[in-house]
Amino acid sequence: MNIGDTLPPLEIPVSRTLIVAGAIASRDYQDVHHDVVHAREKGSPDIFMNILTTNGLVGRYITDHLGPRAVLRKVAIRLGAPNYPGDTMTLTGTVTALDGNTAEIRVVGANGIGHHVTGTVTVTLDTAVSGPDTAPSGPDTLGTPEATA
């Protein structure tokens, strides 16, 4: 990983189910996240995604790309344009700083009306964690044909 590297984009379809499930999972029972009538009464054209769901999706974006060794140290985001049902949010990321095994990644999540989320994620690649991308290989490794024969 180098400064200036970009992560591949991740497209997330924004469905009513995602919005409502994210609100419930994060214990955010504000009616604007699940009741279209109340959302409209409060000036919104529809229900919209809460910040906690967005925060989780940003974290998922980083850890899905960097793998099981990625440890989120800081997620600092700001919301902009709401995520409404039927839209798609596309997350993109750019490495902006490196310090040893710690990286800062600038993240933007855009939808059809603008930037839904902008911010930075600080992530450390934990060298003590072993996962599929760090497993040793060879004839004495469990799971290889030689070890299971």
PDB file of N, CA and C in Angstrom, residues 15-104:
ATOM      1  N   SER A  15     -31.721   0.080  -0.022  1.00  0.00           N
ATOM      2  CA  SER A  15     -33.098  -0.408  -0.004  1.00  0.00           C
ATOM      3  C   SER A  15     -33.787   0.026   1.289  1.00  0.00           C
ATOM      4  N   ARG A  16     -35.093  -0.046   1.293  1.00  0.00           N
ATOM      5  CA  ARG A  16     -35.838   0.213   2.531  1.00  0.00           C
ATOM      6  C   ARG A  16     -35.401  -0.756   3.621  1.00  0.00           C
ATOM      7  N   THR A  17     -35.201  -2.006   3.233  1.00  0.00           N
ATOM      8  CA  THR A  17     -34.785  -3.019   4.203  1.00  0.00           C
ATOM      9  C   THR A  17     -33.450  -2.654   4.832  1.00  0.00           C
ATOM     10  N   LEU A  18     -32.482  -2.229   4.036  1.00  0.00           N
ATOM     11  CA  LEU A  18     -31.179  -1.833   4.568  1.00  0.00           C
ATOM     12  C   LEU A  18     -31.324  -0.661   5.532  1.00  0.00           C
ATOM     13  N   ILE A  19     -32.108   0.329   5.156  1.00  0.00           N
ATOM     14  CA  ILE A  19     -32.287   1.512   6.001  1.00  0.00           C
ATOM     15  C   ILE A  19     -32.927   1.130   7.331  1.00  0.00           C
ATOM     16  N   VAL A  20     -34.025   0.384   7.274  1.00  0.00           N
ATOM     17  CA  VAL A  20     -34.758   0.022   8.498  1.00  0.00           C
ATOM     18  C   VAL A  20     -33.932  -0.944   9.346  1.00  0.00           C
ATOM     19  N   ALA A  21     -33.343  -1.956   8.723  1.00  0.00           N
ATOM     20  CA  ALA A  21     -32.554  -2.935   9.472  1.00  0.00           C
ATOM     21  C   ALA A  21     -31.351  -2.268  10.147  1.00  0.00           C
ATOM     22  N   GLY A  22     -30.700  -1.348   9.442  1.00  0.00           N
ATOM     23  CA  GLY A  22     -29.567  -0.636  10.035  1.00  0.00           C
ATOM     24  C   GLY A  22     -29.975   0.202  11.224  1.00  0.00           C
ATOM     25  N   ALA A  23     -31.126   0.861  11.120  1.00  0.00           N
ATOM     26  CA  ALA A  23     -31.618   1.669  12.238  1.00  0.00           C
ATOM     27  C   ALA A  23     -31.950   0.787  13.441  1.00  0.00           C
ATOM     28  N   ILE A  24     -32.631  -0.327  13.185  1.00  0.00           N
ATOM     29  CA  ILE A  24     -32.991  -1.232  14.277  1.00  0.00           C
ATOM     30  C   ILE A  24     -31.734  -1.837  14.907  1.00  0.00           C
ATOM     31  N   ALA A  25     -30.798  -2.295  14.079  1.00  0.00           N
ATOM     32  CA  ALA A  25     -29.577  -2.917  14.594  1.00  0.00           C
ATOM     33  C   ALA A  25     -28.772  -1.950  15.454  1.00  0.00           C
ATOM     34  N   SER A  26     -28.833  -0.665  15.143  1.00  0.00           N
ATOM     35  CA  SER A  26     -28.083   0.332  15.911  1.00  0.00           C
ATOM     36  C   SER A  26     -28.950   1.002  16.980  1.00  0.00           C
ATOM     37  N   ARG A  27     -30.155   0.456  17.182  1.00  0.00           N
ATOM     38  CA  ARG A  27     -31.095   0.942  18.204  1.00  0.00           C
ATOM     39  C   ARG A  27     -31.474   2.407  18.012  1.00  0.00           C
ATOM     40  N   ASP A  28     -31.565   2.798  16.764  1.00  0.00           N
ATOM     41  CA  ASP A  28     -31.987   4.163  16.426  1.00  0.00           C
ATOM     42  C   ASP A  28     -33.438   4.088  15.966  1.00  0.00           C
ATOM     43  N   TYR A  29     -34.354   4.371  16.854  1.00  0.00           N
ATOM     44  CA  TYR A  29     -35.779   4.208  16.569  1.00  0.00           C
ATOM     45  C   TYR A  29     -36.438   5.504  16.103  1.00  0.00           C
ATOM     46  N   GLN A  30     -35.661   6.475  15.653  1.00  0.00           N
ATOM     47  CA  GLN A  30     -36.233   7.706  15.120  1.00  0.00           C
ATOM     48  C   GLN A  30     -37.133   7.359  13.939  1.00  0.00           C
ATOM     49  N   ASP A  31     -38.329   7.914  13.942  1.00  0.00           N
ATOM     50  CA  ASP A  31     -39.317   7.559  12.917  1.00  0.00           C
ATOM     51  C   ASP A  31     -38.870   7.883  11.490  1.00  0.00           C
ATOM     52  N   VAL A  32     -37.969   8.820  11.312  1.00  0.00           N
ATOM     53  CA  VAL A  32     -37.517   9.184   9.959  1.00  0.00           C
ATOM     54  C   VAL A  32     -36.716   8.072   9.286  1.00  0.00           C
ATOM     55  N   HIS A  33     -36.349   7.043  10.054  1.00  0.00           N
ATOM     56  CA  HIS A  33     -35.589   5.929   9.507  1.00  0.00           C
ATOM     57  C   HIS A  33     -36.452   4.700   9.215  1.00  0.00           C
ATOM     58  N   HIS A  34     -37.769   4.793   9.501  1.00  0.00           N
ATOM     59  CA  HIS A  34     -38.618   3.627   9.232  1.00  0.00           C
ATOM     60  C   HIS A  34     -40.060   3.957   8.868  1.00  0.00           C
ATOM     61  N   ASP A  35     -40.488   5.195   9.047  1.00  0.00           N
ATOM     62  CA  ASP A  35     -41.894   5.550   8.804  1.00  0.00           C
ATOM     63  C   ASP A  35     -41.963   6.703   7.803  1.00  0.00           C
ATOM     64  N   VAL A  36     -42.370   6.376   6.565  1.00  0.00           N
ATOM     65  CA  VAL A  36     -42.360   7.378   5.498  1.00  0.00           C
ATOM     66  C   VAL A  36     -43.311   8.538   5.795  1.00  0.00           C
ATOM     67  N   VAL A  37     -44.446   8.272   6.436  1.00  0.00           N
ATOM     68  CA  VAL A  37     -45.399   9.343   6.756  1.00  0.00           C
ATOM     69  C   VAL A  37     -44.752  10.347   7.702  1.00  0.00           C
ATOM     70  N   HIS A  38     -44.130   9.844   8.760  1.00  0.00           N
ATOM     71  CA  HIS A  38     -43.466  10.758   9.709  1.00  0.00           C
ATOM     72  C   HIS A  38     -42.262  11.462   9.075  1.00  0.00           C
ATOM     73  N   ALA A  39     -41.535  10.741   8.219  1.00  0.00           N
ATOM     74  CA  ALA A  39     -40.397  11.370   7.535  1.00  0.00           C
ATOM     75  C   ALA A  39     -40.885  12.539   6.684  1.00  0.00           C
ATOM     76  N   ARG A  40     -41.992  12.343   5.973  1.00  0.00           N
ATOM     77  CA  ARG A  40     -42.542  13.424   5.140  1.00  0.00           C
ATOM     78  C   ARG A  40     -43.052  14.573   5.989  1.00  0.00           C
ATOM     79  N   GLU A  41     -43.677  14.263   7.123  1.00  0.00           N
ATOM     80  CA  GLU A  41     -44.145  15.320   8.030  1.00  0.00           C
ATOM     81  C   GLU A  41     -42.983  16.182   8.524  1.00  0.00           C
ATOM     82  N   LYS A  42     -41.798  15.598   8.589  1.00  0.00           N
ATOM     83  CA  LYS A  42     -40.617  16.326   9.064  1.00  0.00           C
ATOM     84  C   LYS A  42     -39.808  16.929   7.917  1.00  0.00           C
ATOM     85  N   GLY A  43     -40.367  16.881   6.688  1.00  0.00           N
ATOM     86  CA  GLY A  43     -39.741  17.571   5.566  1.00  0.00           C
ATOM     87  C   GLY A  43     -38.900  16.720   4.638  1.00  0.00           C
ATOM     88  N   SER A  44     -38.826  15.430   4.878  1.00  0.00           N
ATOM     89  CA  SER A  44     -38.043  14.555   4.013  1.00  0.00           C
ATOM     90  C   SER A  44     -38.966  13.874   3.005  1.00  0.00           C
ATOM     91  N   PRO A  45     -38.510  13.651   1.778  1.00  0.00           N
ATOM     92  CA  PRO A  45     -39.379  12.985   0.804  1.00  0.00           C
ATOM     93  C   PRO A  45     -39.582  11.501   1.092  1.00  0.00           C
ATOM     94  N   ASP A  46     -38.734  10.910   1.943  1.00  0.00           N
ATOM     95  CA  ASP A  46     -38.821   9.477   2.234  1.00  0.00           C
ATOM     96  C   ASP A  46     -37.997   9.202   3.493  1.00  0.00           C
ATOM     97  N   ILE A  47     -38.006   7.938   3.944  1.00  0.00           N
ATOM     98  CA  ILE A  47     -37.110   7.569   5.036  1.00  0.00           C
ATOM     99  C   ILE A  47     -35.674   7.684   4.527  1.00  0.00           C
ATOM    100  N   PHE A  48     -34.725   7.769   5.457  1.00  0.00           N
ATOM    101  CA  PHE A  48     -33.327   7.884   5.051  1.00  0.00           C
ATOM    102  C   PHE A  48     -32.425   7.170   6.047  1.00  0.00           C
ATOM    103  N   MET A  49     -31.242   6.802   5.560  1.00  0.00           N
ATOM    104  CA  MET A  49     -30.271   6.035   6.339  1.00  0.00           C
ATOM    105  C   MET A  49     -29.724   6.853   7.505  1.00  0.00           C
ATOM    106  N   ASN A  50     -29.513   6.182   8.644  1.00  0.00           N
ATOM    107  CA  ASN A  50     -28.927   6.867   9.792  1.00  0.00           C
ATOM    108  C   ASN A  50     -27.398   6.808   9.743  1.00  0.00           C
ATOM    109  N   ILE A  51     -26.761   7.642  10.540  1.00  0.00           N
ATOM    110  CA  ILE A  51     -25.301   7.752  10.514  1.00  0.00           C
ATOM    111  C   ILE A  51     -24.628   6.482  11.012  1.00  0.00           C
ATOM    112  N   LEU A  52     -25.264   5.760  11.930  1.00  0.00           N
ATOM    113  CA  LEU A  52     -24.645   4.547  12.453  1.00  0.00           C
ATOM    114  C   LEU A  52     -24.561   3.459  11.391  1.00  0.00           C
ATOM    115  N   THR A  53     -25.576   3.360  10.534  1.00  0.00           N
ATOM    116  CA  THR A  53     -25.519   2.410   9.424  1.00  0.00           C
ATOM    117  C   THR A  53     -24.422   2.817   8.449  1.00  0.00           C
ATOM    118  N   THR A  54     -24.363   4.102   8.143  1.00  0.00           N
ATOM    119  CA  THR A  54     -23.315   4.603   7.254  1.00  0.00           C
ATOM    120  C   THR A  54     -21.939   4.298   7.833  1.00  0.00           C
ATOM    121  N   ASN A  55     -21.763   4.529   9.128  1.00  0.00           N
ATOM    122  CA  ASN A  55     -20.485   4.260   9.790  1.00  0.00           C
ATOM    123  C   ASN A  55     -20.096   2.787   9.635  1.00  0.00           C
ATOM    124  N   GLY A  56     -21.061   1.901   9.825  1.00  0.00           N
ATOM    125  CA  GLY A  56     -20.803   0.481   9.660  1.00  0.00           C
ATOM    126  C   GLY A  56     -20.430   0.116   8.237  1.00  0.00           C
ATOM    127  N   LEU A  57     -21.093   0.726   7.265  1.00  0.00           N
ATOM    128  CA  LEU A  57     -20.787   0.444   5.859  1.00  0.00           C
ATOM    129  C   LEU A  57     -19.397   0.948   5.480  1.00  0.00           C
ATOM    130  N   VAL A  58     -18.998   2.088   6.019  1.00  0.00           N
ATOM    131  CA  VAL A  58     -17.651   2.604   5.776  1.00  0.00           C
ATOM    132  C   VAL A  58     -16.621   1.638   6.364  1.00  0.00           C
ATOM    133  N   GLY A  59     -16.852   1.174   7.585  1.00  0.00           N
ATOM    134  CA  GLY A  59     -15.944   0.208   8.199  1.00  0.00           C
ATOM    135  C   GLY A  59     -15.862  -1.078   7.398  1.00  0.00           C
ATOM    136  N   ARG A  60     -17.015  -1.561   6.938  1.00  0.00           N
ATOM    137  CA  ARG A  60     -17.049  -2.773   6.111  1.00  0.00           C
ATOM    138  C   ARG A  60     -16.232  -2.573   4.835  1.00  0.00           C
ATOM    139  N   TYR A  61     -16.367  -1.424   4.218  1.00  0.00           N
ATOM    140  CA  TYR A  61     -15.645  -1.132   2.982  1.00  0.00           C
ATOM    141  C   TYR A  61     -14.134  -1.291   3.191  1.00  0.00           C
ATOM    142  N   ILE A  62     -13.636  -0.736   4.273  1.00  0.00           N
ATOM    143  CA  ILE A  62     -12.196  -0.792   4.550  1.00  0.00           C
ATOM    144  C   ILE A  62     -11.766  -2.218   4.894  1.00  0.00           C
ATOM    145  N   THR A  63     -12.480  -2.867   5.800  1.00  0.00           N
ATOM    146  CA  THR A  63     -12.059  -4.200   6.231  1.00  0.00           C
ATOM    147  C   THR A  63     -12.259  -5.248   5.145  1.00  0.00           C
ATOM    148  N   ASP A  64     -13.284  -5.109   4.311  1.00  0.00           N
ATOM    149  CA  ASP A  64     -13.439  -6.045   3.193  1.00  0.00           C
ATOM    150  C   ASP A  64     -12.250  -5.944   2.244  1.00  0.00           C
ATOM    151  N   HIS A  65     -11.745  -4.750   2.053  1.00  0.00           N
ATOM    152  CA  HIS A  65     -10.617  -4.573   1.131  1.00  0.00           C
ATOM    153  C   HIS A  65      -9.295  -5.028   1.756  1.00  0.00           C
ATOM    154  N   LEU A  66      -9.063  -4.681   3.018  1.00  0.00           N
ATOM    155  CA  LEU A  66      -7.763  -4.947   3.635  1.00  0.00           C
ATOM    156  C   LEU A  66      -7.674  -6.311   4.316  1.00  0.00           C
ATOM    157  N   GLY A  67      -8.797  -6.977   4.546  1.00  0.00           N
ATOM    158  CA  GLY A  67      -8.778  -8.331   5.078  1.00  0.00           C
ATOM    159  C   GLY A  67      -8.800  -8.411   6.588  1.00  0.00           C
ATOM    160  N   PRO A  68      -8.616  -9.640   7.100  1.00  0.00           N
ATOM    161  CA  PRO A  68      -8.797  -9.893   8.531  1.00  0.00           C
ATOM    162  C   PRO A  68      -7.730  -9.267   9.424  1.00  0.00           C
ATOM    163  N   ARG A  69      -6.630  -8.814   8.851  1.00  0.00           N
ATOM    164  CA  ARG A  69      -5.600  -8.155   9.665  1.00  0.00           C
ATOM    165  C   ARG A  69      -5.909  -6.686   9.921  1.00  0.00           C
ATOM    166  N   ALA A  70      -6.931  -6.141   9.270  1.00  0.00           N
ATOM    167  CA  ALA A  70      -7.258  -4.725   9.408  1.00  0.00           C
ATOM    168  C   ALA A  70      -7.978  -4.467  10.730  1.00  0.00           C
ATOM    169  N   VAL A  71      -7.440  -3.536  11.494  1.00  0.00           N
ATOM    170  CA  VAL A  71      -8.055  -3.121  12.754  1.00  0.00           C
ATOM    171  C   VAL A  71      -8.388  -1.636  12.626  1.00  0.00           C
ATOM    172  N   LEU A  72      -9.684  -1.323  12.684  1.00  0.00           N
ATOM    173  CA  LEU A  72     -10.092   0.078  12.601  1.00  0.00           C
ATOM    174  C   LEU A  72      -9.695   0.784  13.890  1.00  0.00           C
ATOM    175  N   ARG A  73      -8.951   1.863  13.752  1.00  0.00           N
ATOM    176  CA  ARG A  73      -8.511   2.636  14.916  1.00  0.00           C
ATOM    177  C   ARG A  73      -9.349   3.894  15.101  1.00  0.00           C
ATOM    178  N   LYS A  74      -9.787   4.479  13.988  1.00  0.00           N
ATOM    179  CA  LYS A  74     -10.583   5.712  14.068  1.00  0.00           C
ATOM    180  C   LYS A  74     -11.390   5.847  12.786  1.00  0.00           C
ATOM    181  N   VAL A  75     -12.666   6.144  12.947  1.00  0.00           N
ATOM    182  CA  VAL A  75     -13.536   6.434  11.811  1.00  0.00           C
ATOM    183  C   VAL A  75     -14.136   7.809  12.080  1.00  0.00           C
ATOM    184  N   ALA A  76     -13.787   8.772  11.249  1.00  0.00           N
ATOM    185  CA  ALA A  76     -14.282  10.146  11.408  1.00  0.00           C
ATOM    186  C   ALA A  76     -15.035  10.515  10.135  1.00  0.00           C
ATOM    187  N   ILE A  77     -16.368  10.536  10.226  1.00  0.00           N
ATOM    188  CA  ILE A  77     -17.177  10.790   9.035  1.00  0.00           C
ATOM    189  C   ILE A  77     -18.127  11.950   9.256  1.00  0.00           C
ATOM    190  N   ARG A  78     -18.569  12.508   8.128  1.00  0.00           N
ATOM    191  CA  ARG A  78     -19.565  13.582   8.129  1.00  0.00           C
ATOM    192  C   ARG A  78     -20.592  13.247   7.062  1.00  0.00           C
ATOM    193  N   LEU A  79     -21.864  13.391   7.419  1.00  0.00           N
ATOM    194  CA  LEU A  79     -22.931  13.127   6.457  1.00  0.00           C
ATOM    195  C   LEU A  79     -23.237  14.357   5.630  1.00  0.00           C
ATOM    196  N   GLY A  80     -23.691  14.096   4.405  1.00  0.00           N
ATOM    197  CA  GLY A  80     -24.118  15.150   3.491  1.00  0.00           C
ATOM    198  C   GLY A  80     -25.491  14.812   2.949  1.00  0.00           C
ATOM    199  N   ALA A  81     -25.571  14.496   1.673  1.00  0.00           N
ATOM    200  CA  ALA A  81     -26.836  14.167   1.016  1.00  0.00           C
ATOM    201  C   ALA A  81     -27.403  12.871   1.597  1.00  0.00           C
ATOM    202  N   PRO A  82     -28.690  12.835   1.922  1.00  0.00           N
ATOM    203  CA  PRO A  82     -29.280  11.617   2.494  1.00  0.00           C
ATOM    204  C   PRO A  82     -29.246  10.441   1.533  1.00  0.00           C
ATOM    205  N   ASN A  83     -29.185   9.243   2.107  1.00  0.00           N
ATOM    206  CA  ASN A  83     -29.338   8.003   1.338  1.00  0.00           C
ATOM    207  C   ASN A  83     -30.812   7.603   1.414  1.00  0.00           C
ATOM    208  N   TYR A  84     -31.514   7.719   0.286  1.00  0.00           N
ATOM    209  CA  TYR A  84     -32.924   7.352   0.206  1.00  0.00           C
ATOM    210  C   TYR A  84     -33.075   5.986  -0.460  1.00  0.00           C
ATOM    211  N   PRO A  85     -34.173   5.293  -0.185  1.00  0.00           N
ATOM    212  CA  PRO A  85     -34.418   4.005  -0.833  1.00  0.00           C
ATOM    213  C   PRO A  85     -34.433   4.152  -2.355  1.00  0.00           C
ATOM    214  N   GLY A  86     -33.880   3.144  -3.013  1.00  0.00           N
ATOM    215  CA  GLY A  86     -33.864   3.117  -4.470  1.00  0.00           C
ATOM    216  C   GLY A  86     -32.603   3.689  -5.084  1.00  0.00           C
ATOM    217  N   ASP A  87     -31.780   4.349  -4.275  1.00  0.00           N
ATOM    218  CA  ASP A  87     -30.538   4.913  -4.794  1.00  0.00           C
ATOM    219  C   ASP A  87     -29.409   3.898  -4.599  1.00  0.00           C
ATOM    220  N   THR A  88     -28.235   4.223  -5.055  1.00  0.00           N
ATOM    221  CA  THR A  88     -27.038   3.414  -4.838  1.00  0.00           C
ATOM    222  C   THR A  88     -25.967   4.326  -4.275  1.00  0.00           C
ATOM    223  N   MET A  89     -25.308   3.870  -3.208  1.00  0.00           N
ATOM    224  CA  MET A  89     -24.173   4.608  -2.673  1.00  0.00           C
ATOM    225  C   MET A  89     -22.905   3.899  -3.144  1.00  0.00           C
ATOM    226  N   THR A  90     -22.004   4.659  -3.742  1.00  0.00           N
ATOM    227  CA  THR A  90     -20.727   4.111  -4.189  1.00  0.00           C
ATOM    228  C   THR A  90     -19.626   4.649  -3.287  1.00  0.00           C
ATOM    229  N   LEU A  91     -18.980   3.738  -2.577  1.00  0.00           N
ATOM    230  CA  LEU A  91     -17.872   4.110  -1.697  1.00  0.00           C
ATOM    231  C   LEU A  91     -16.564   4.022  -2.460  1.00  0.00           C
ATOM    232  N   THR A  92     -15.717   5.028  -2.269  1.00  0.00           N
ATOM    233  CA  THR A  92     -14.379   5.044  -2.835  1.00  0.00           C
ATOM    234  C   THR A  92     -13.398   5.450  -1.739  1.00  0.00           C
ATOM    235  N   GLY A  93     -12.149   5.062  -1.899  1.00  0.00           N
ATOM    236  CA  GLY A  93     -11.157   5.390  -0.883  1.00  0.00           C
ATOM    237  C   GLY A  93      -9.799   5.648  -1.497  1.00  0.00           C
ATOM    238  N   THR A  94      -9.039   6.535  -0.847  1.00  0.00           N
ATOM    239  CA  THR A  94      -7.680   6.868  -1.274  1.00  0.00           C
ATOM    240  C   THR A  94      -6.778   6.903  -0.051  1.00  0.00           C
ATOM    241  N   VAL A  95      -5.649   6.233  -0.135  1.00  0.00           N
ATOM    242  CA  VAL A  95      -4.669   6.246   0.948  1.00  0.00           C
ATOM    243  C   VAL A  95      -4.030   7.634   0.988  1.00  0.00           C
ATOM    244  N   THR A  96      -4.146   8.307   2.140  1.00  0.00           N
ATOM    245  CA  THR A  96      -3.609   9.669   2.255  1.00  0.00           C
ATOM    246  C   THR A  96      -2.386   9.767   3.160  1.00  0.00           C
ATOM    247  N   ALA A  97      -2.162   8.761   4.005  1.00  0.00           N
ATOM    248  CA  ALA A  97      -1.001   8.793   4.897  1.00  0.00           C
ATOM    249  C   ALA A  97      -0.627   7.375   5.299  1.00  0.00           C
ATOM    250  N   LEU A  98       0.651   7.167   5.522  1.00  0.00           N
ATOM    251  CA  LEU A  98       1.174   5.889   6.008  1.00  0.00           C
ATOM    252  C   LEU A  98       2.193   6.151   7.099  1.00  0.00           C
ATOM    253  N   ASP A  99       2.130   5.316   8.139  1.00  0.00           N
ATOM    254  CA  ASP A  99       3.105   5.392   9.221  1.00  0.00           C
ATOM    255  C   ASP A  99       3.303   3.972   9.735  1.00  0.00           C
ATOM    256  N   GLY A 100       4.339   3.310   9.256  1.00  0.00           N
ATOM    257  CA  GLY A 100       4.544   1.909   9.624  1.00  0.00           C
ATOM    258  C   GLY A 100       3.416   1.052   9.089  1.00  0.00           C
ATOM    259  N   ASN A 101       2.731   0.348  10.001  1.00  0.00           N
ATOM    260  CA  ASN A 101       1.627  -0.504   9.580  1.00  0.00           C
ATOM    261  C   ASN A 101       0.267   0.182   9.753  1.00  0.00           C
ATOM    262  N   THR A 102       0.281   1.508   9.894  1.00  0.00           N
ATOM    263  CA  THR A 102      -0.950   2.280  10.046  1.00  0.00           C
ATOM    264  C   THR A 102      -1.165   3.154   8.814  1.00  0.00           C
ATOM    265  N   ALA A 103      -2.403   3.147   8.326  1.00  0.00           N
ATOM    266  CA  ALA A 103      -2.744   3.946   7.146  1.00  0.00           C
ATOM    267  C   ALA A 103      -3.951   4.822   7.456  1.00  0.00           C
ATOM    268  N   GLU A 104      -3.985   5.976   6.803  1.00  0.00           N
ATOM    269  CA  GLU A 104      -5.175   6.823   6.833  1.00  0.00           C
ATOM    270  C   GLU A 104      -5.767   6.792   5.426  1.00  0.00           C
TER     271      GLU A 104
END
